[in-house]
Amino acid sequence: MLDYELLDFGNCLKLERFGPNIIARPEKTALKLPNIDSDLWTLDARCVNKGQKSYQWHFEDSFKEPWRCTWNELSFELRATISNNIGIFPEQAANWQWISEHISAPCKVLNLFGYTGAASLVAAQQGASVCHVDASKSAVSWARKNQLLSGLESAPIRWINDDALSFVLREQRRSSFYDALILDPPAFGKSSAGVFKFVDNIMPLLQACQKILVNKPQFILLNCYATGLNPEQAQDILRSVFPSLNISCGELRLSTTQGRALSCSVFARATSI
Ligand SMILES: C[S@@+](CC[C@H](N)C(=O)[O-])C[C@H]1O[C@@H](n2cnc3c(N)ncnc32)[C@H](O)[C@@H]1O
């Protein structure tokens, strides 16, 4: 279980507890009215949208940073960053659970767009050899820190700071094969190789990935944030490149204790039949 609660959401904001800190952040999809007026929320830090993807944090004296959040003996360092992210996406806990249930070690897992390493550490915890790729140097060093905090310092994880497609093409040339693939591409991202645009680049990337996967991969997990896709479209994307796999799809959601659900992203999950 993640040490986390979605306490309230609405007015394009969400109120969350991560371990000891309660924070409020902008959330485009929180279009409803909140349960409690968001100006009256009790919190330790508030992140305010300043427009043009710029954010400003306001901290109460009670706010402690950096701080930690745990999931199944993994420990993640959290920080209030200028992008409004804090180091993990709590809704991903459902994907972590699915990954941990579908890994059969020994195996090689490739995690593209891996950010601060949560999914990589979940795979490593299950005994997989992991290759984690992210274009952001700071995300990769944060991920390495999470590896240490999680007590997995001797786990076989390669931390690669590179563009996802460039790395996959290099692995193709080296005839390096993987048993499973995790990818969580952004709608729009930047790397040393240029700009990654989901709509233009997801198909070439998946086609390249297909060439470095074994014939019967253990699983493929495609997660998509802010792409405007519905789950069936995410499923169709995977199916067009991997027609022989068994594919399901859905939404990642967070629920408040009162049972109000906030939709966060869509996913498609494939396994070999
Ligand atoms: C949505 S986050 C991934 C979240 C992650 N899967 C998790 O659950 O913690 C997207 C990540 O993609 C990375 N990124 C963006 N463009 C990239 C590219 N062309 N190649 C590799 N990584 C990229 C960003 O640095 C960011 O860490």
XYZ file of C-alpha atoms and ligand atoms in Angstrom:
300
model
C 0.000 0.000 0.000
C 1.185 3.494 -0.819
C 1.378 5.811 2.180
C -0.948 8.229 0.373
C -4.501 9.625 0.395
C -6.437 11.742 -2.059
C -8.283 13.958 0.428
C -10.320 16.181 -1.905
C -10.320 17.544 -5.443
C -12.160 20.114 -7.529
C -11.778 23.622 -8.998
C -8.819 22.183 -11.004
C -6.924 21.390 -7.774
C -6.235 18.251 -5.748
C -5.484 17.863 -2.053
C -3.258 14.896 -1.240
C -1.417 13.399 1.712
C 1.946 11.833 0.910
C 3.368 10.375 4.125
C 3.468 13.250 6.650
C 2.841 16.173 4.227
C -0.524 17.380 2.898
C -0.185 19.311 -0.349
C -2.536 21.025 -2.811
C -1.590 21.078 -6.502
C -3.159 22.076 -9.818
C -4.962 19.202 -11.590
C -6.488 19.926 -15.005
C -8.881 17.004 -14.807
C -10.352 17.964 -11.388
C -13.205 19.867 -12.977
C -15.867 19.232 -10.312
C -16.537 21.262 -7.188
C -14.456 20.132 -4.195
C -16.080 18.645 -1.100
C -14.717 21.503 1.002
C -13.976 24.975 -0.409
C -10.344 24.691 -1.604
C -9.441 28.020 0.119
C -10.304 26.335 3.423
C -8.200 23.195 2.890
C -5.775 22.452 5.756
C -2.367 21.763 4.235
C 1.414 21.953 4.550
C 2.185 23.257 1.032
C 0.245 24.694 -1.878
C 1.429 24.768 -5.512
C -0.085 27.559 -7.607
C -0.338 27.615 -11.395
C 1.231 30.831 -12.705
C 0.351 30.051 -16.339
C 2.553 28.935 -19.262
C 3.612 25.799 -17.366
C 5.076 27.847 -14.527
C 4.276 27.016 -10.897
C 4.993 28.528 -7.516
C 5.005 26.693 -4.171
C 3.941 28.243 -0.857
C 5.067 26.389 2.249
C 3.710 26.344 5.799
C 6.156 25.961 8.729
C 4.869 22.401 9.130
C 6.156 21.362 5.654
C 9.213 19.081 5.758
C 11.319 18.634 2.615
C 12.675 16.380 1.235
C 10.356 13.763 2.621
C 9.616 10.102 1.882
C 6.741 7.926 0.838
C 6.753 4.120 0.845
C 5.153 1.333 -1.188
C 5.771 -2.373 -0.464
C 9.174 -1.786 1.183
C 10.255 0.623 -1.560
C 11.051 4.144 -0.434
C 10.778 7.216 -2.653
C 12.189 10.648 -1.918
C 9.699 13.447 -2.586
C 10.409 17.098 -3.338
C 8.337 20.066 -4.417
C 9.628 20.777 -7.946
C 8.993 23.709 -10.278
C 7.053 21.435 -12.643
C 4.476 20.794 -9.849
C 5.458 17.101 -9.747
C 6.905 15.725 -6.521
C 8.696 12.527 -7.589
C 5.963 9.920 -7.862
C 2.588 9.575 -9.529
C 0.471 7.886 -6.843
C -2.090 6.505 -9.295
C 0.763 4.424 -10.759
C 0.554 2.145 -7.712
C -2.028 0.113 -9.690
C 0.543 -0.352 -12.485
C 3.266 -1.244 -9.955
C 1.020 -3.945 -8.525
C 0.294 -5.309 -12.015
C 4.008 -5.277 -12.930
C 4.952 -7.118 -9.748
C 2.320 -9.786 -10.473
C 3.435 -10.319 -14.098
C 7.206 -10.572 -13.723
C 8.753 -13.959 -13.771
C 12.445 -13.645 -12.849
C 15.087 -14.041 -14.117
C 14.208 -11.631 -16.910
C 15.264 -8.350 -18.535
C 12.891 -5.394 -18.263
C 13.197 -2.145 -20.223
C 11.565 0.914 -18.623
C 11.381 3.883 -21.022
C 10.523 7.395 -19.736
C 11.196 5.987 -16.265
C 11.329 9.344 -14.356
C 12.399 8.781 -10.702
C 12.475 5.016 -11.034
C 9.390 3.708 -9.222
C 8.452 1.100 -11.860
C 12.121 0.136 -12.320
C 12.474 -0.494 -8.593
C 9.254 -2.522 -8.521
C 10.665 -4.738 -11.303
C 14.058 -5.002 -9.578
C 12.351 -5.910 -6.294
C 10.820 -8.893 -8.130
C 14.271 -10.052 -9.233
C 14.366 -8.615 -12.770
C 17.430 -7.075 -14.439
C 16.255 -3.598 -15.323
C 17.309 -1.006 -17.849
C 15.844 2.395 -16.936
C 15.927 5.181 -19.553
C 15.029 8.840 -19.083
C 16.107 11.992 -20.919
C 16.338 14.008 -17.703
C 19.664 13.793 -15.876
C 18.100 14.987 -12.626
C 15.309 12.363 -12.847
C 17.926 9.609 -13.314
C 19.994 10.747 -10.324
C 16.793 10.979 -8.250
C 15.972 7.409 -9.328
C 19.427 6.218 -8.206
C 18.797 7.835 -4.829
C 15.457 5.976 -4.594
C 17.339 2.741 -5.331
C 19.561 3.354 -2.280
C 16.633 4.443 -0.078
C 14.833 1.236 -1.071
C 17.787 -0.959 -0.061
C 18.215 -2.219 -3.630
C 21.778 -0.948 -4.122
C 23.007 -4.334 -5.332
C 20.049 -4.906 -7.705
C 21.057 -5.152 -11.391
C 19.695 -1.835 -12.714
C 21.290 0.112 -15.583
C 20.459 3.808 -15.260
C 20.557 5.418 -18.712
C 20.247 9.143 -19.327
C 19.224 9.221 -22.990
C 16.451 9.755 -25.505
C 14.160 6.703 -25.497
C 14.155 6.076 -29.265
C 17.924 6.648 -29.661
C 18.548 4.108 -26.899
C 16.188 1.497 -28.371
C 17.836 1.844 -31.803
C 21.245 1.350 -30.175
C 20.008 -1.782 -28.417
C 18.764 -3.043 -31.811
C 22.249 -2.623 -33.307
C 23.725 -4.481 -30.307
C 21.109 -7.279 -30.630
C 20.159 -6.751 -27.014
C 16.755 -8.311 -26.223
C 14.245 -7.738 -23.417
C 11.553 -9.932 -21.867
C 9.268 -7.076 -20.831
C 8.679 -3.417 -21.634
C 7.255 -0.540 -19.594
C 6.718 2.825 -21.229
C 5.105 6.002 -19.973
C 5.702 8.567 -22.706
C 4.653 12.176 -22.140
C 2.347 14.024 -24.564
C 5.334 16.247 -25.234
C 8.910 15.864 -23.985
C 12.401 17.124 -24.749
C 15.658 15.235 -24.967
C 19.133 15.620 -26.475
C 17.681 14.061 -29.664
C 14.984 16.729 -29.972
C 11.317 16.814 -29.163
C 9.168 13.758 -28.378
C 5.566 14.258 -29.476
C 3.286 11.392 -28.569
C 1.114 11.688 -31.680
C 4.077 11.706 -34.082
C 6.545 9.458 -32.298
C 4.718 6.706 -30.409
C 4.324 4.355 -33.402
C 7.985 4.520 -34.596
C 9.064 4.028 -30.987
C 6.849 0.955 -30.469
C 7.959 -0.507 -33.807
C 11.586 -0.101 -32.740
C 10.782 -1.668 -29.333
C 9.139 -4.636 -31.051
C 12.532 -5.481 -32.625
C 14.251 -5.733 -29.230
C 11.592 -7.807 -27.482
C 11.743 -11.585 -27.294
C 9.133 -13.528 -29.304
C 6.859 -14.037 -26.303
C 7.375 -11.053 -24.007
C 6.207 -11.446 -20.403
C 4.377 -8.127 -20.608
C 4.179 -4.684 -22.156
C 2.708 -1.776 -20.209
C 1.915 1.460 -22.034
C 0.729 4.333 -19.835
C -0.344 7.670 -21.320
C -0.874 10.990 -19.536
C -2.518 14.044 -21.082
C -2.618 12.588 -24.572
C -6.405 12.870 -24.898
C -6.603 9.150 -25.749
C -9.310 6.912 -24.347
C -8.299 3.448 -23.055
C -9.469 1.671 -26.249
C -7.266 3.940 -28.357
C -4.264 3.100 -26.157
C -5.154 -0.577 -26.618
C -5.425 -0.166 -30.415
C -1.970 1.420 -30.522
C -0.426 -1.586 -28.767
C -2.486 -4.068 -30.777
C -1.367 -2.613 -34.100
C 2.289 -3.349 -33.271
C 1.749 -6.484 -31.150
C -1.290 -8.186 -32.738
C -0.565 -11.601 -31.231
C -0.554 -10.431 -27.585
C -3.427 -10.509 -25.136
C -4.209 -6.825 -24.482
C -6.437 -5.110 -21.938
C -6.901 -1.424 -21.193
C -8.280 0.954 -18.597
C -7.884 4.184 -16.688
C -5.689 4.885 -13.686
C -7.874 6.556 -11.057
C -7.449 7.902 -7.567
C -10.360 7.746 -5.130
C -11.117 9.808 -2.056
C -12.236 8.039 1.098
C -15.774 9.240 0.262
C -15.481 7.314 -3.027
C -15.146 10.231 -5.445
C -12.887 9.134 -8.332
C -10.379 11.269 -10.203
C -9.313 9.964 -13.597
C -5.552 10.415 -14.127
C -4.279 8.503 -17.184
C -5.060 5.642 -19.546
C -3.136 2.402 -19.968
C -2.918 -0.652 -22.195
C -1.398 -3.849 -20.794
C -0.276 -6.776 -22.928
C 0.776 -10.297 -21.998
C 1.715 -13.307 -24.131
C -1.132 -15.757 -24.632
C 5.144 10.957 -17.236
S 6.824 10.933 -16.760
C 6.957 9.227 -16.473
C 6.419 8.811 -15.110
C 6.987 7.484 -14.600
N 6.647 6.390 -15.487
C 6.520 7.178 -13.178
O 5.530 6.484 -12.994
O 7.129 7.650 -12.242
C 7.658 11.230 -18.310
C 9.189 11.128 -18.270
O 9.628 11.095 -19.625
C 10.903 11.710 -19.701
N 11.145 12.034 -21.131
C 10.561 13.008 -21.879
N 10.986 12.933 -23.171
C 11.833 11.864 -23.231
C 12.567 11.231 -24.288
N 12.535 11.689 -25.537
N 13.300 10.131 -23.992
C 13.359 9.648 -22.713
N 12.685 10.210 -21.678
C 11.932 11.300 -21.926
C 10.809 12.891 -18.767
O 12.103 13.314 -18.343
C 9.945 12.299 -17.627
O 10.776 11.811 -16.602
